[in-house]
C-alpha angles and dihedrals in degrees: 000000000000111000099225097050091043093054099037095053090078096047101038099086093055093042092048090052090049093245124142116240137182132188122218116202112232121220105248127151108180100052143043115287114295128196138190115224120209120194121199138198120278111281091006098111095135092048090051093048090049090052090046091054090052094046091047090053091051093047093050092050092051 
């Protein structure tokens, strides 16, 4: 599969809607890489990044 179209299919709806999004890698060892995508409100990039930092800290403690 082409790399770009494989990766963009998960981010395209948020980007098309003009919403900020961020993906947090999850710590898994027995599978391919897995990520958690968070989508924020329009023009709320800083709020989304702040939430992503908190979620990332929780995931890494788990």
